[in-house]
Short mmCIF file of C-alpha atoms and ligand atoms in Angstrom, two decimals:
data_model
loop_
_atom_site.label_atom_id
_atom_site.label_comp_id
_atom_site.label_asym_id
_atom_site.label_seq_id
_atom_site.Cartn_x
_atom_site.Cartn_y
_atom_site.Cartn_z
CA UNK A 18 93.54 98.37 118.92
CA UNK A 19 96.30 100.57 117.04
CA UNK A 20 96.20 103.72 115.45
CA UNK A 21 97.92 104.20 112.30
CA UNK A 22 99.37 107.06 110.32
CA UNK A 23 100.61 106.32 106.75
CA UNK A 24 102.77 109.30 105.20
CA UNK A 25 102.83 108.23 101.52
CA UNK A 26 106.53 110.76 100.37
CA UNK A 27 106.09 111.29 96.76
CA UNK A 28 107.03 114.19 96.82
CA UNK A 29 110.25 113.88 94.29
CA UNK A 30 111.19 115.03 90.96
CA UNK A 31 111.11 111.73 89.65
CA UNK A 32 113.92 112.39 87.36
CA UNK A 33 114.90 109.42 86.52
CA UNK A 34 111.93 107.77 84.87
CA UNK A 35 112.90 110.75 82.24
CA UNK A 36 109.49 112.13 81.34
CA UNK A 37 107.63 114.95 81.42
CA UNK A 38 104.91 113.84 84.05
CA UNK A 39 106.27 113.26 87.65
CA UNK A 40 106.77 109.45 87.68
CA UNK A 41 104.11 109.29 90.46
CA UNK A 42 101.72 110.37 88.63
CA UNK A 43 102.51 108.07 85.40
CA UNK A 44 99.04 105.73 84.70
CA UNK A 45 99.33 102.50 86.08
CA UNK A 46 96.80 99.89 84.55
CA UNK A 47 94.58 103.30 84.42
CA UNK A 48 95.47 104.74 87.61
CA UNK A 49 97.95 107.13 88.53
CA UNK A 50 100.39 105.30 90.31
CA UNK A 51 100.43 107.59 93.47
CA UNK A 52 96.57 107.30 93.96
CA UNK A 53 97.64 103.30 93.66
CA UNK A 54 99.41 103.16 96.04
CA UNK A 55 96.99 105.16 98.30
CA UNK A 56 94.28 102.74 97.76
CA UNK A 57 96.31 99.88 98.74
CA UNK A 58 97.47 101.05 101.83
CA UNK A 59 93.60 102.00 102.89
CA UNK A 60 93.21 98.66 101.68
CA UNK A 61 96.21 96.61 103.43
CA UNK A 62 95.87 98.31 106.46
CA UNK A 63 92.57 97.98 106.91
CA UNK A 64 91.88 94.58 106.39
CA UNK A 65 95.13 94.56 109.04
CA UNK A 66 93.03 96.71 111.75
CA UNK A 67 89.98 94.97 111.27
CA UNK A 68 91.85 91.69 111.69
CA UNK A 69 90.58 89.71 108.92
CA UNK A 70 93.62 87.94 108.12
CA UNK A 71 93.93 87.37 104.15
CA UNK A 72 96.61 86.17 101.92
CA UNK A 73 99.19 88.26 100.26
CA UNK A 74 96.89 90.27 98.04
CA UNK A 75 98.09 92.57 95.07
CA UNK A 76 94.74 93.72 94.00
CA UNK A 77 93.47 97.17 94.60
CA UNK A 78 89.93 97.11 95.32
CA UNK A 79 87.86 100.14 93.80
CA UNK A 80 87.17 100.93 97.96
CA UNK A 81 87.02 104.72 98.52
CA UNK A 82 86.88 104.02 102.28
CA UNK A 83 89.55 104.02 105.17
CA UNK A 84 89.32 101.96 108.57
CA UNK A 85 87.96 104.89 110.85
CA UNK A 86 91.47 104.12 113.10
CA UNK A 87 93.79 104.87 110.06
CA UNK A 88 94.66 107.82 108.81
CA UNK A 89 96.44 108.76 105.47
CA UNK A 90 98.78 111.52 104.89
CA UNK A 91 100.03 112.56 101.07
CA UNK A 92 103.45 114.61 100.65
CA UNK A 93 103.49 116.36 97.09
CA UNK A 94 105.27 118.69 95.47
CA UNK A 95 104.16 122.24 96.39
CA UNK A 96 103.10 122.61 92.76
CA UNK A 97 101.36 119.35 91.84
CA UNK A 98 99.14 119.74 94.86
CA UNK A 99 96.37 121.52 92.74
CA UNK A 100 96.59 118.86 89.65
CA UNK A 101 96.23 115.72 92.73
CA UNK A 102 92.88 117.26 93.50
CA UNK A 103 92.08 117.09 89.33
CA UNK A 104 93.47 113.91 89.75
CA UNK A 105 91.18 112.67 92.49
CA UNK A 106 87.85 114.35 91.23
CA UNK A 107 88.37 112.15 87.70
CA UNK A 108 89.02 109.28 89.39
CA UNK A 109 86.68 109.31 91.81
CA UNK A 110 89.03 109.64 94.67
CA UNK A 111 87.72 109.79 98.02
CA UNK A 112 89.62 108.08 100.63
CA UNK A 113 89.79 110.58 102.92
CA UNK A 114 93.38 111.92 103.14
CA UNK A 115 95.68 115.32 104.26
CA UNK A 116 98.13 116.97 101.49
CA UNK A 117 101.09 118.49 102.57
CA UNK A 118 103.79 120.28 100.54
CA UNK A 119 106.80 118.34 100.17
CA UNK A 120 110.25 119.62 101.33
CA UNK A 121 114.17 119.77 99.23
CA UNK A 122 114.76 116.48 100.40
CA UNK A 123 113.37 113.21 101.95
CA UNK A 124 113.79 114.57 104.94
CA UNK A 125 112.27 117.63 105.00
CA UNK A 126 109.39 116.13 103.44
CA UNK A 127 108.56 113.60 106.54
CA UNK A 128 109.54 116.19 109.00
CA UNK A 129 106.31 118.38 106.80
CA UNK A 130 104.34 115.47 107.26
CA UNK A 131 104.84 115.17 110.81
CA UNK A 132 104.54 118.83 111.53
CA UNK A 133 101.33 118.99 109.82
CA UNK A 134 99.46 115.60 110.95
CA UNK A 135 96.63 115.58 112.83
CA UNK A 136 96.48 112.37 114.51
CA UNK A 137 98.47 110.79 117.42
CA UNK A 138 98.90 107.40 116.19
CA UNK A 139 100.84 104.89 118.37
CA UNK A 140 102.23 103.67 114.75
CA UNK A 141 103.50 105.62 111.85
CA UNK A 142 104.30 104.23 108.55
CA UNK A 143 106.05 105.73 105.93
CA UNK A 144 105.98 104.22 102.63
CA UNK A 145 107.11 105.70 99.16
CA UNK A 146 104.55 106.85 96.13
CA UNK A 147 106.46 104.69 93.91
CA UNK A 148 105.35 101.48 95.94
CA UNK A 149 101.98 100.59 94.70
CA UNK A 150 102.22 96.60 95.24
CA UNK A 151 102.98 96.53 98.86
CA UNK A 152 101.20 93.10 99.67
CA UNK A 153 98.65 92.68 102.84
CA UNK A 154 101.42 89.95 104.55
CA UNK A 155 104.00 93.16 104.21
CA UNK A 156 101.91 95.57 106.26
CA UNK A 157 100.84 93.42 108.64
CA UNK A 158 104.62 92.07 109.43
CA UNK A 159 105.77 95.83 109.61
CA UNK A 160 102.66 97.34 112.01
CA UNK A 161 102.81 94.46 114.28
CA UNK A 162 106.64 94.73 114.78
CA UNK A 163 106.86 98.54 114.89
CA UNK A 164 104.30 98.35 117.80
CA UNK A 165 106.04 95.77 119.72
CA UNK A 166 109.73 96.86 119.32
CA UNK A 167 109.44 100.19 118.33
CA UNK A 168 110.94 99.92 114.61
CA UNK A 169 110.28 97.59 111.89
CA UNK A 170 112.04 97.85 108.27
CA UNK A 171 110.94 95.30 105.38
CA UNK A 172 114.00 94.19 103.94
CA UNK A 173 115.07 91.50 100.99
CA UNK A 174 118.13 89.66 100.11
CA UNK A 175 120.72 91.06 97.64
CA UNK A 176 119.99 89.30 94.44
CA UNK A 177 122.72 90.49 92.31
CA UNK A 178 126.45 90.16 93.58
CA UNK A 179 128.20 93.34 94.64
CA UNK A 180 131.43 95.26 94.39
CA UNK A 181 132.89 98.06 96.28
CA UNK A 182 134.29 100.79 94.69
CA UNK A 183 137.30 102.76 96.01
CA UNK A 184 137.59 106.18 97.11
CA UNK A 185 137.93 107.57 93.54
CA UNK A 186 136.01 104.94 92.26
CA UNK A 187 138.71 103.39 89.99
CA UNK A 188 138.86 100.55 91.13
CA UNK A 189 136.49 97.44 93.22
CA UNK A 190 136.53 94.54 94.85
CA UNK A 191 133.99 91.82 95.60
CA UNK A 192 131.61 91.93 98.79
CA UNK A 193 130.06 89.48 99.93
CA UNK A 194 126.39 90.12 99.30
CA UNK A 195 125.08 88.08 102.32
CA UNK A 196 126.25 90.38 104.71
CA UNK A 197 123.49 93.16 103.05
CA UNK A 198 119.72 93.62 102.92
CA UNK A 199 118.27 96.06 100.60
CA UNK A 200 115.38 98.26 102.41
CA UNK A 201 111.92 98.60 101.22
CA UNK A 202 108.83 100.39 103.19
CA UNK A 203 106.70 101.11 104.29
CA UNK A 204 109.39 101.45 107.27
CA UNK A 205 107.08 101.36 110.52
CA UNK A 206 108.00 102.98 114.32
CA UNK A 207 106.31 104.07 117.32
CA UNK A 208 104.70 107.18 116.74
CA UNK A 209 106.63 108.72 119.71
CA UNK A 210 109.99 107.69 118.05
CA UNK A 211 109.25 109.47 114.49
CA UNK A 212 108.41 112.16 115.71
CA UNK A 213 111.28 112.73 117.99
CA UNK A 214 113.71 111.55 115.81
CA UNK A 215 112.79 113.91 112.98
CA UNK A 216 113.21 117.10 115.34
CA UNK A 217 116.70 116.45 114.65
CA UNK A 218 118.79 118.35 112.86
CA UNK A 219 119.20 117.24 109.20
CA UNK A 220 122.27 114.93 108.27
CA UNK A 221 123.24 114.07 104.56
CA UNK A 222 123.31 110.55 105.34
CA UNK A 223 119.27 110.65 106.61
CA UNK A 224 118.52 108.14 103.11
CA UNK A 225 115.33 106.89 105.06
CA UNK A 226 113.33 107.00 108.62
CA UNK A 227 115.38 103.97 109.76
CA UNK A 228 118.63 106.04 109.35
CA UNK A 229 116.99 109.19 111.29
CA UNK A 230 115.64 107.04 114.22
CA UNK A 231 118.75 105.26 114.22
CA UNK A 232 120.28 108.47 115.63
CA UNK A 233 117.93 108.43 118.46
CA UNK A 234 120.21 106.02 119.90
CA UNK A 235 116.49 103.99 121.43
CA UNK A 236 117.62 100.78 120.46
CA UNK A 237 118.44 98.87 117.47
CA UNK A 238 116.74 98.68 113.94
CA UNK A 239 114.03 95.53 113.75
CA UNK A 240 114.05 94.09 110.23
CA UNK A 241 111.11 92.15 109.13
CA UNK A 242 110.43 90.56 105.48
CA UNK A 243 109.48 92.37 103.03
CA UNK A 244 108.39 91.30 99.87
CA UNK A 245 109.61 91.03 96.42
CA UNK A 246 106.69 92.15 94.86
CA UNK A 247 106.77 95.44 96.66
CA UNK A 248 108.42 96.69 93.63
CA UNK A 249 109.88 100.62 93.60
CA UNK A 250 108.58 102.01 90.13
CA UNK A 251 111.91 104.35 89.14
CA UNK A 252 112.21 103.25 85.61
CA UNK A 253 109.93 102.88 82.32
CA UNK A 254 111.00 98.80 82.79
CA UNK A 255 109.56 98.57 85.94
CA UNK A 256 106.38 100.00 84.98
CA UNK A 257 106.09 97.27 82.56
CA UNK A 258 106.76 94.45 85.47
CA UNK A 259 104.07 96.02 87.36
CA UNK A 260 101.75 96.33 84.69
CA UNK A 261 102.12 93.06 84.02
CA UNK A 262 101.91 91.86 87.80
CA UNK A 263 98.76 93.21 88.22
CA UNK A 264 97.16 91.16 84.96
CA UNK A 265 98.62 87.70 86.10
CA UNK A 266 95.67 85.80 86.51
CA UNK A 267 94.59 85.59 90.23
O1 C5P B 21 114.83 109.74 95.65
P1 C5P B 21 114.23 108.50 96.19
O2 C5P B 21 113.75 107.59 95.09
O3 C5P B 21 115.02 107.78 97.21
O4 C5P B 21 112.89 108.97 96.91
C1 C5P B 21 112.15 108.10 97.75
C2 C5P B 21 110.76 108.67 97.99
O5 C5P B 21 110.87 109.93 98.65
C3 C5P B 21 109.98 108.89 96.70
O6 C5P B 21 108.66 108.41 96.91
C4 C5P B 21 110.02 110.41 96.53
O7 C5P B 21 108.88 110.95 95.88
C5 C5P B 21 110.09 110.89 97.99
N1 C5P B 21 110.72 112.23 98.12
C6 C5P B 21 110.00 113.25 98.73
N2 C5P B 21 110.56 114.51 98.84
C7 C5P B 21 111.78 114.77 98.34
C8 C5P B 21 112.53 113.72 97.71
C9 C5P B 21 111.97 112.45 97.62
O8 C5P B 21 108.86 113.03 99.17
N3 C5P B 21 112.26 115.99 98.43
#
């Protein structure tokens, strides 16, 4: 059986949700969304682990319980560290979990995680705060692929149609939109590979893990499906759409 480590990055400004609160730790249906997310991914991957296969599942079970082979690892930043823990004792929190400070940029942040973990996992995932609907079918797709090839990014089609701007970004022209993906995570690798790849030195255009391991040179990128109910909460709209997600009737 696998062992998994989940880094959960949330450790941004969240800047552009424009309010006061880190948008990770906005409410979602009650629940600050970080802790959301948290419970989901105990949740996903261990129904996963235990190998009870289920359908693509959005709820988030009030389960304060981890499978014994996962472990969970929380990047924050250095000062919201003290109000998670007020945060977990008034919710009840207790999947068990490490907190690490976050770093200036993406980057840095993973490379804390990594430093600091504990485990050995043969898989890593890393999967952003902002993701709280990642769906069971998502997880699953990602762990299984990551362990066989070595990498495994969720990915969707390009819905709207794109342009590319010139160099001084005057002027466009049409792209054609079939030729793209857009990325989601969690973004899943052999836990060998992460760790490797993030002793590199840091490189402006390190956007995600893919683009780190990538630089590695072990072999090419595996995309799997994602989902498009994995939703990325960055604005006060797509609170609403999730919101609203998670009271569809089951
Ligand atoms: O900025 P962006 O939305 O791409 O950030 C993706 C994820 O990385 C978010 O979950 C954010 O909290 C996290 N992040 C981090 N440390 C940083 C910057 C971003 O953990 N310094």
């Amino acid at each position: 059986m696998h062992t998994v480590l989940t880094i959960v990055v949330a450790a941004g400004s969240g800047l552009r949700m424009g309010t006061a609160v880190p948008k990770q730790f906005l409410p979602l249906d009650g629940e600050p969304i970080v802790m959301r997310t948290m419970r989901r991914l105990a949740e996903g991957v261990g129904r996963f682990l235990t190998g009870c296969s289920s359908d693509v599942n959005n709820t988030v079970e009030n389960s304060n319980a981890a499978h014994p082979n996962h472990s969970l690892l929380l990047v924050l930043p250095p000062d919201a560290i003290t109000r998670w823990e007020e945060l977990c004792r008034q919710h009840r929190f207790q999947i068990p979990h490490q907190t690490v400070p976050g770093g200036p940029t993406r980057f840095h942040s993973v490379q804390n995680a990594l430093r600091a973990a504990a485990s050995d996992a043969d898989v890593i995932l890393v999967h952003d705060g902002v993701r709280p609907l990642v769906d069971d079918a998502t997880l699953a797709r990602v762990i299984t692929t990551a362990a066989a090839y070595g990498t495994a990014v969720p990915v969707v089609p390009v819905i709207d149609s794109l342009r590319q701007l010139s160099p001084q970004g005057s002027e466009s022209v049409a792209v054609d939109r079939s030729a793209y993906r857009a990325v989601q995570t969690p973004q899943g690798f052999r836990g060998e590979w992460l760790r490797a790849a993030y002793e590199q030195p840091y490189d402006e255009i390190f956007t995600d893990d893919a683009s780190v391991v990538e630089r590695l040179g072990r072999g090419p990128i595996v995309l799997t499906d994602g989902s498009p109910q994995n939703l990325k909460i960055t604005t006060p709209f797509d609170l609403v759409v999730a919101e609203s997600w998670l009271h569809q009737p089951k």
